[in-house]
PDB file of C-alpha atoms in Angstrom:
ATOM      1  CA  UNK A   1      -0.068   0.153   0.054  1.00  0.00           C
ATOM      2  CA  UNK A   2       1.323   3.487  -1.114  1.00  0.00           C
ATOM      3  CA  UNK A   3       1.984   6.139   1.588  1.00  0.00           C
ATOM      4  CA  UNK A   4       0.479   9.537   0.956  1.00  0.00           C
ATOM      5  CA  UNK A   5       2.961  11.917  -0.230  1.00  0.00           C
ATOM      6  CA  UNK A   6       4.906  13.698   2.587  1.00  0.00           C
ATOM      7  CA  UNK A   7       7.808  15.832   1.365  1.00  0.00           C
ATOM      8  CA  UNK A   8       9.232  15.904   4.745  1.00  0.00           C
ATOM      9  CA  UNK A   9       9.502  12.036   4.606  1.00  0.00           C
ATOM     10  CA  UNK A  10      10.019  11.119   0.912  1.00  0.00           C
ATOM     11  CA  UNK A  11      12.652   9.769  -1.435  1.00  0.00           C
ATOM     12  CA  UNK A  12      13.666  11.152  -4.997  1.00  0.00           C
ATOM     13  CA  UNK A  13      16.353   9.914  -7.395  1.00  0.00           C
ATOM     14  CA  UNK A  14      18.490  12.885  -8.042  1.00  0.00           C
ATOM     15  CA  UNK A  15      21.049  12.433 -10.862  1.00  0.00           C
ATOM     16  CA  UNK A  16      20.605   8.635 -10.164  1.00  0.00           C
ATOM     17  CA  UNK A  17      21.397   9.025  -6.357  1.00  0.00           C
ATOM     18  CA  UNK A  18      18.764   8.386  -3.767  1.00  0.00           C
ATOM     19  CA  UNK A  19      17.783  11.342  -1.754  1.00  0.00           C
ATOM     20  CA  UNK A  20      16.100  10.829   1.535  1.00  0.00           C
ATOM     21  CA  UNK A  21      14.203  14.240   2.515  1.00  0.00           C
ATOM     22  CA  UNK A  22      13.609  13.244   6.293  1.00  0.00           C
ATOM     23  CA  UNK A  23      17.691  13.057   6.756  1.00  0.00           C
ATOM     24  CA  UNK A  24      18.471  15.729   3.964  1.00  0.00           C
ATOM     25  CA  UNK A  25      21.046  13.555   2.662  1.00  0.00           C
ATOM     26  CA  UNK A  26      21.801  11.051  -0.156  1.00  0.00           C
ATOM     27  CA  UNK A  27      21.479   7.398   1.117  1.00  0.00           C
ATOM     28  CA  UNK A  28      22.505   3.978  -0.331  1.00  0.00           C
ATOM     29  CA  UNK A  29      20.175   2.101  -2.405  1.00  0.00           C
ATOM     30  CA  UNK A  30      20.339  -0.595   0.313  1.00  0.00           C
ATOM     31  CA  UNK A  31      19.299   1.495   3.203  1.00  0.00           C
ATOM     32  CA  UNK A  32      16.787  -0.031   5.314  1.00  0.00           C
ATOM     33  CA  UNK A  33      14.341   2.855   5.534  1.00  0.00           C
ATOM     34  CA  UNK A  34      14.600   3.428   1.913  1.00  0.00           C
ATOM     35  CA  UNK A  35      14.171  -0.345   1.070  1.00  0.00           C
ATOM     36  CA  UNK A  36      10.977  -0.339   3.271  1.00  0.00           C
ATOM     37  CA  UNK A  37       9.815   2.929   1.632  1.00  0.00           C
ATOM     38  CA  UNK A  38      10.338   1.492  -1.902  1.00  0.00           C
ATOM     39  CA  UNK A  39       8.368  -1.791  -0.953  1.00  0.00           C
ATOM     40  CA  UNK A  40       5.359   0.631   0.067  1.00  0.00           C
ATOM     41  CA  UNK A  41       5.691   3.219  -2.581  1.00  0.00           C
ATOM     42  CA  UNK A  42       7.547   1.731  -5.484  1.00  0.00           C
ATOM     43  CA  UNK A  43      10.318   3.644  -7.597  1.00  0.00           C
ATOM     44  CA  UNK A  44      10.776   7.329  -6.277  1.00  0.00           C
ATOM     45  CA  UNK A  45      10.188  10.241  -8.606  1.00  0.00           C
ATOM     46  CA  UNK A  46      13.449  11.151 -10.580  1.00  0.00           C
ATOM     47  CA  UNK A  47      15.020  14.653 -10.749  1.00  0.00           C
ATOM     48  CA  UNK A  48      17.945  15.993 -12.820  1.00  0.00           C
ATOM     49  CA  UNK A  49      19.276  18.190 -10.054  1.00  0.00           C
ATOM     50  CA  UNK A  50      18.595  19.168  -6.388  1.00  0.00           C
ATOM     51  CA  UNK A  51      17.185  22.423  -7.417  1.00  0.00           C
ATOM     52  CA  UNK A  52      14.333  20.542  -9.165  1.00  0.00           C
ATOM     53  CA  UNK A  53      13.483  19.161  -5.638  1.00  0.00           C
ATOM     54  CA  UNK A  54      13.916  22.364  -3.670  1.00  0.00           C
ATOM     55  CA  UNK A  55      10.352  23.491  -4.244  1.00  0.00           C
ATOM     56  CA  UNK A  56       8.990  20.496  -2.521  1.00  0.00           C
ATOM     57  CA  UNK A  57      11.373  20.448   0.557  1.00  0.00           C
ATOM     58  CA  UNK A  58      11.693  24.281   0.927  1.00  0.00           C
ATOM     59  CA  UNK A  59       8.523  24.374   3.113  1.00  0.00           C
ATOM     60  CA  UNK A  60      10.463  22.384   5.776  1.00  0.00           C
ATOM     61  CA  UNK A  61      14.143  22.934   5.252  1.00  0.00           C
ATOM     62  CA  UNK A  62      15.828  26.058   6.329  1.00  0.00           C
ATOM     63  CA  UNK A  63      16.489  28.739   3.167  1.00  0.00           C
ATOM     64  CA  UNK A  64      20.131  28.924   4.355  1.00  0.00           C
ATOM     65  CA  UNK A  65      20.610  25.183   3.131  1.00  0.00           C
ATOM     66  CA  UNK A  66      20.136  26.102  -0.687  1.00  0.00           C
ATOM     67  CA  UNK A  67      22.876  27.872  -2.377  1.00  0.00           C
ATOM     68  CA  UNK A  68      20.721  28.072  -5.801  1.00  0.00           C
ATOM     69  CA  UNK A  69      22.175  24.625  -6.757  1.00  0.00           C
ATOM     70  CA  UNK A  70      22.276  22.297  -3.853  1.00  0.00           C
ATOM     71  CA  UNK A  71      20.864  21.899  -0.445  1.00  0.00           C
ATOM     72  CA  UNK A  72      21.750  18.363   0.719  1.00  0.00           C
ATOM     73  CA  UNK A  73      24.066  17.772   3.843  1.00  0.00           C
ATOM     74  CA  UNK A  74      27.173  15.363   3.785  1.00  0.00           C
ATOM     75  CA  UNK A  75      25.379  13.442   6.444  1.00  0.00           C
ATOM     76  CA  UNK A  76      22.018  13.817   8.510  1.00  0.00           C
ATOM     77  CA  UNK A  77      24.207  15.718  11.237  1.00  0.00           C
ATOM     78  CA  UNK A  78      26.855  17.340   9.556  1.00  0.00           C
ATOM     79  CA  UNK A  79      26.985  20.517   7.180  1.00  0.00           C
ATOM     80  CA  UNK A  80      29.126  21.606   4.438  1.00  0.00           C
ATOM     81  CA  UNK A  81      31.432  24.615   4.965  1.00  0.00           C
ATOM     82  CA  UNK A  82      29.229  26.561   2.355  1.00  0.00           C
ATOM     83  CA  UNK A  83      26.103  25.648   4.542  1.00  0.00           C
ATOM     84  CA  UNK A  84      27.870  26.624   7.802  1.00  0.00           C
ATOM     85  CA  UNK A  85      28.826  30.033   6.305  1.00  0.00           C
ATOM     86  CA  UNK A  86      25.304  30.414   5.089  1.00  0.00           C
ATOM     87  CA  UNK A  87      24.036  29.556   8.510  1.00  0.00           C
ATOM     88  CA  UNK A  88      26.216  31.888  10.131  1.00  0.00           C
ATOM     89  CA  UNK A  89      24.889  34.805   7.860  1.00  0.00           C
ATOM     90  CA  UNK A  90      21.410  33.933   8.795  1.00  0.00           C
ATOM     91  CA  UNK A  91      22.362  33.766  12.398  1.00  0.00           C
ATOM     92  CA  UNK A  92      24.053  37.137  12.132  1.00  0.00           C
ATOM     93  CA  UNK A  93      21.181  38.712  10.422  1.00  0.00           C
ATOM     94  CA  UNK A  94      18.583  37.347  13.167  1.00  0.00           C
ATOM     95  CA  UNK A  95      20.946  39.042  15.763  1.00  0.00           C
ATOM     96  CA  UNK A  96      21.690  42.221  13.895  1.00  0.00           C
ATOM     97  CA  UNK A  97      17.985  43.101  13.324  1.00  0.00           C
ATOM     98  CA  UNK A  98      16.528  41.391  16.665  1.00  0.00           C
ATOM     99  CA  UNK A  99      16.903  44.619  18.672  1.00  0.00           C
ATOM    100  CA  UNK A 100      19.539  45.810  21.320  1.00  0.00           C
ATOM    101  CA  UNK A 101      19.259  47.314  24.591  1.00  0.00           C
ATOM    102  CA  UNK A 102      20.991  50.641  25.160  1.00  0.00           C
ATOM    103  CA  UNK A 103      21.203  51.858  28.776  1.00  0.00           C
ATOM    104  CA  UNK A 104      18.376  49.417  29.564  1.00  0.00           C
ATOM    105  CA  UNK A 105      16.087  50.586  26.952  1.00  0.00           C
ATOM    106  CA  UNK A 106      15.234  48.044  24.226  1.00  0.00           C
ATOM    107  CA  UNK A 107      15.583  49.543  20.596  1.00  0.00           C
ATOM    108  CA  UNK A 108      14.734  47.922  17.378  1.00  0.00           C
ATOM    109  CA  UNK A 109      17.593  47.430  14.932  1.00  0.00           C
ATOM    110  CA  UNK A 110      15.894  46.350  11.825  1.00  0.00           C
ATOM    111  CA  UNK A 111      17.660  47.628   8.711  1.00  0.00           C
ATOM    112  CA  UNK A 112      15.184  50.526   8.339  1.00  0.00           C
ATOM    113  CA  UNK A 113      15.629  51.525  11.774  1.00  0.00           C
ATOM    114  CA  UNK A 114      19.511  51.434  11.512  1.00  0.00           C
ATOM    115  CA  UNK A 115      19.221  53.798   8.565  1.00  0.00           C
ATOM    116  CA  UNK A 116      16.842  56.193  10.441  1.00  0.00           C
ATOM    117  CA  UNK A 117      19.271  56.193  13.432  1.00  0.00           C
ATOM    118  CA  UNK A 118      22.138  57.068  11.255  1.00  0.00           C
ATOM    119  CA  UNK A 119      19.985  59.816   9.665  1.00  0.00           C
ATOM    120  CA  UNK A 120      19.086  61.085  13.116  1.00  0.00           C
ATOM    121  CA  UNK A 121      22.632  61.054  14.404  1.00  0.00           C
ATOM    122  CA  UNK A 122      23.781  63.137  11.483  1.00  0.00           C
ATOM    123  CA  UNK A 123      20.901  65.574  11.891  1.00  0.00           C
ATOM    124  CA  UNK A 124      21.845  65.859  15.527  1.00  0.00           C
ATOM    125  CA  UNK A 125      25.404  66.832  14.327  1.00  0.00           C
ATOM    126  CA  UNK A 126      24.208  69.332  11.978  1.00  0.00           C
ATOM    127  CA  UNK A 127      21.857  70.927  14.666  1.00  0.00           C
ATOM    128  CA  UNK A 128      22.693  70.054  18.073  1.00  0.00           C
ATOM    129  CA  UNK A 129      19.830  72.041  19.592  1.00  0.00           C
ATOM    130  CA  UNK A 130      17.399  69.385  18.352  1.00  0.00           C
ATOM    131  CA  UNK A 131      15.547  67.172  20.499  1.00  0.00           C
ATOM    132  CA  UNK A 132      14.180  63.727  19.373  1.00  0.00           C
ATOM    133  CA  UNK A 133      11.507  61.205  20.139  1.00  0.00           C
ATOM    134  CA  UNK A 134      12.223  57.616  19.222  1.00  0.00           C
ATOM    135  CA  UNK A 135       9.873  54.651  18.900  1.00  0.00           C
ATOM    136  CA  UNK A 136      10.986  51.744  20.718  1.00  0.00           C
ATOM    137  CA  UNK A 137      10.731  47.964  20.068  1.00  0.00           C
ATOM    138  CA  UNK A 138       7.509  47.615  22.177  1.00  0.00           C
ATOM    139  CA  UNK A 139       5.789  50.380  20.378  1.00  0.00           C
ATOM    140  CA  UNK A 140       6.065  53.142  23.018  1.00  0.00           C
ATOM    141  CA  UNK A 141       8.161  56.342  22.580  1.00  0.00           C
ATOM    142  CA  UNK A 142      11.192  57.784  24.403  1.00  0.00           C
ATOM    143  CA  UNK A 143      11.161  60.915  26.269  1.00  0.00           C
ATOM    144  CA  UNK A 144      12.837  63.820  24.592  1.00  0.00           C
ATOM    145  CA  UNK A 145      16.195  62.810  23.626  1.00  0.00           C
ATOM    146  CA  UNK A 146      18.962  65.564  23.336  1.00  0.00           C
ATOM    147  CA  UNK A 147      21.228  65.611  20.086  1.00  0.00           C
ATOM    148  CA  UNK A 148      24.152  64.142  22.211  1.00  0.00           C
ATOM    149  CA  UNK A 149      21.848  61.179  23.457  1.00  0.00           C
ATOM    150  CA  UNK A 150      20.577  60.475  20.049  1.00  0.00           C
ATOM    151  CA  UNK A 151      24.313  60.464  18.832  1.00  0.00           C
ATOM    152  CA  UNK A 152      25.189  58.004  21.752  1.00  0.00           C
ATOM    153  CA  UNK A 153      22.318  55.759  20.906  1.00  0.00           C
ATOM    154  CA  UNK A 154      23.128  55.529  17.317  1.00  0.00           C
ATOM    155  CA  UNK A 155      26.619  54.929  18.109  1.00  0.00           C
ATOM    156  CA  UNK A 156      25.796  52.032  20.548  1.00  0.00           C
ATOM    157  CA  UNK A 157      23.589  50.449  18.027  1.00  0.00           C
ATOM    158  CA  UNK A 158      26.033  50.852  15.296  1.00  0.00           C
ATOM    159  CA  UNK A 159      28.687  49.330  17.684  1.00  0.00           C
ATOM    160  CA  UNK A 160      26.375  46.318  17.988  1.00  0.00           C
ATOM    161  CA  UNK A 161      25.784  45.840  14.387  1.00  0.00           C
ATOM    162  CA  UNK A 162      29.550  46.062  13.821  1.00  0.00           C
ATOM    163  CA  UNK A 163      29.984  43.337  16.519  1.00  0.00           C
ATOM    164  CA  UNK A 164      27.539  41.184  14.546  1.00  0.00           C
ATOM    165  CA  UNK A 165      29.411  41.330  11.449  1.00  0.00           C
ATOM    166  CA  UNK A 166      32.568  40.882  12.955  1.00  0.00           C
ATOM    167  CA  UNK A 167      31.367  37.836  14.842  1.00  0.00           C
ATOM    168  CA  UNK A 168      30.128  36.532  11.394  1.00  0.00           C
ATOM    169  CA  UNK A 169      33.521  36.983   9.946  1.00  0.00           C
ATOM    170  CA  UNK A 170      35.446  35.301  12.870  1.00  0.00           C
ATOM    171  CA  UNK A 171      32.828  32.359  12.582  1.00  0.00           C
ATOM    172  CA  UNK A 172      33.547  32.010   8.764  1.00  0.00           C
ATOM    173  CA  UNK A 173      37.455  32.003   9.549  1.00  0.00           C
ATOM    174  CA  UNK A 174      36.824  29.232  12.083  1.00  0.00           C
ATOM    175  CA  UNK A 175      34.662  27.357   9.708  1.00  0.00           C
ATOM    176  CA  UNK A 176      37.528  27.426   7.085  1.00  0.00           C
ATOM    177  CA  UNK A 177      40.079  26.162   9.373  1.00  0.00           C
ATOM    178  CA  UNK A 178      37.929  23.516  10.766  1.00  0.00           C
ATOM    179  CA  UNK A 179      37.564  24.731  14.303  1.00  0.00           C
ATOM    180  CA  UNK A 180      33.792  25.400  13.948  1.00  0.00           C
ATOM    181  CA  UNK A 181      31.808  22.455  12.506  1.00  0.00           C
ATOM    182  CA  UNK A 182      28.436  22.784  14.017  1.00  0.00           C
ATOM    183  CA  UNK A 183      25.399  24.897  14.233  1.00  0.00           C
ATOM    184  CA  UNK A 184      25.433  25.187  18.116  1.00  0.00           C
ATOM    185  CA  UNK A 185      28.939  26.456  17.883  1.00  0.00           C
ATOM    186  CA  UNK A 186      27.784  29.260  15.680  1.00  0.00           C
ATOM    187  CA  UNK A 187      24.866  29.932  17.815  1.00  0.00           C
ATOM    188  CA  UNK A 188      26.993  30.398  20.785  1.00  0.00           C
ATOM    189  CA  UNK A 189      29.028  32.810  19.147  1.00  0.00           C
ATOM    190  CA  UNK A 190      26.107  35.029  18.286  1.00  0.00           C
ATOM    191  CA  UNK A 191      24.716  34.579  21.729  1.00  0.00           C
ATOM    192  CA  UNK A 192      27.685  36.022  23.390  1.00  0.00           C
ATOM    193  CA  UNK A 193      27.092  39.400  21.656  1.00  0.00           C
ATOM    194  CA  UNK A 194      25.198  41.776  24.039  1.00  0.00           C
TER     195      UNK A 194
END
């Protein structure tokens, strides 16, 4: 009896190799789980390349795995250097735009806010008599901020963003030299940024 299609637990023949979506890796044709699946479902669908299968598996696999051509892992529990670097970029972006506390106040740090903070800091330098109101991550507004305070906030957030990119660069160096080989190691690096 055939199982209903479940892209998260399916097999494809990609370029003649057996791809197991549940493990996101290629398996041997004698793999016990594949043999059992094939007994129930018959020959898996064929695809010329991994990119042809991506639309089916992209609903449950993280986007950073797919480089436009490939997305499979070397094993179910390991990643290629390119995949680790893509994950590091994704982790950096999440940290970068996830907000940052300055003097105990949580400010949004999405890209739009970063641009507006830069403009506000420039404006504060041009006219240091200005006061500013700023919308916070929780939707409330600050009290009046002086030009010096606005510059200080923008500098703190700019420094935080710089730390995020510096951490990504460091992680990529360690991925290349083989001292970072797992997602938790990457996560730990970004968790240490405050």
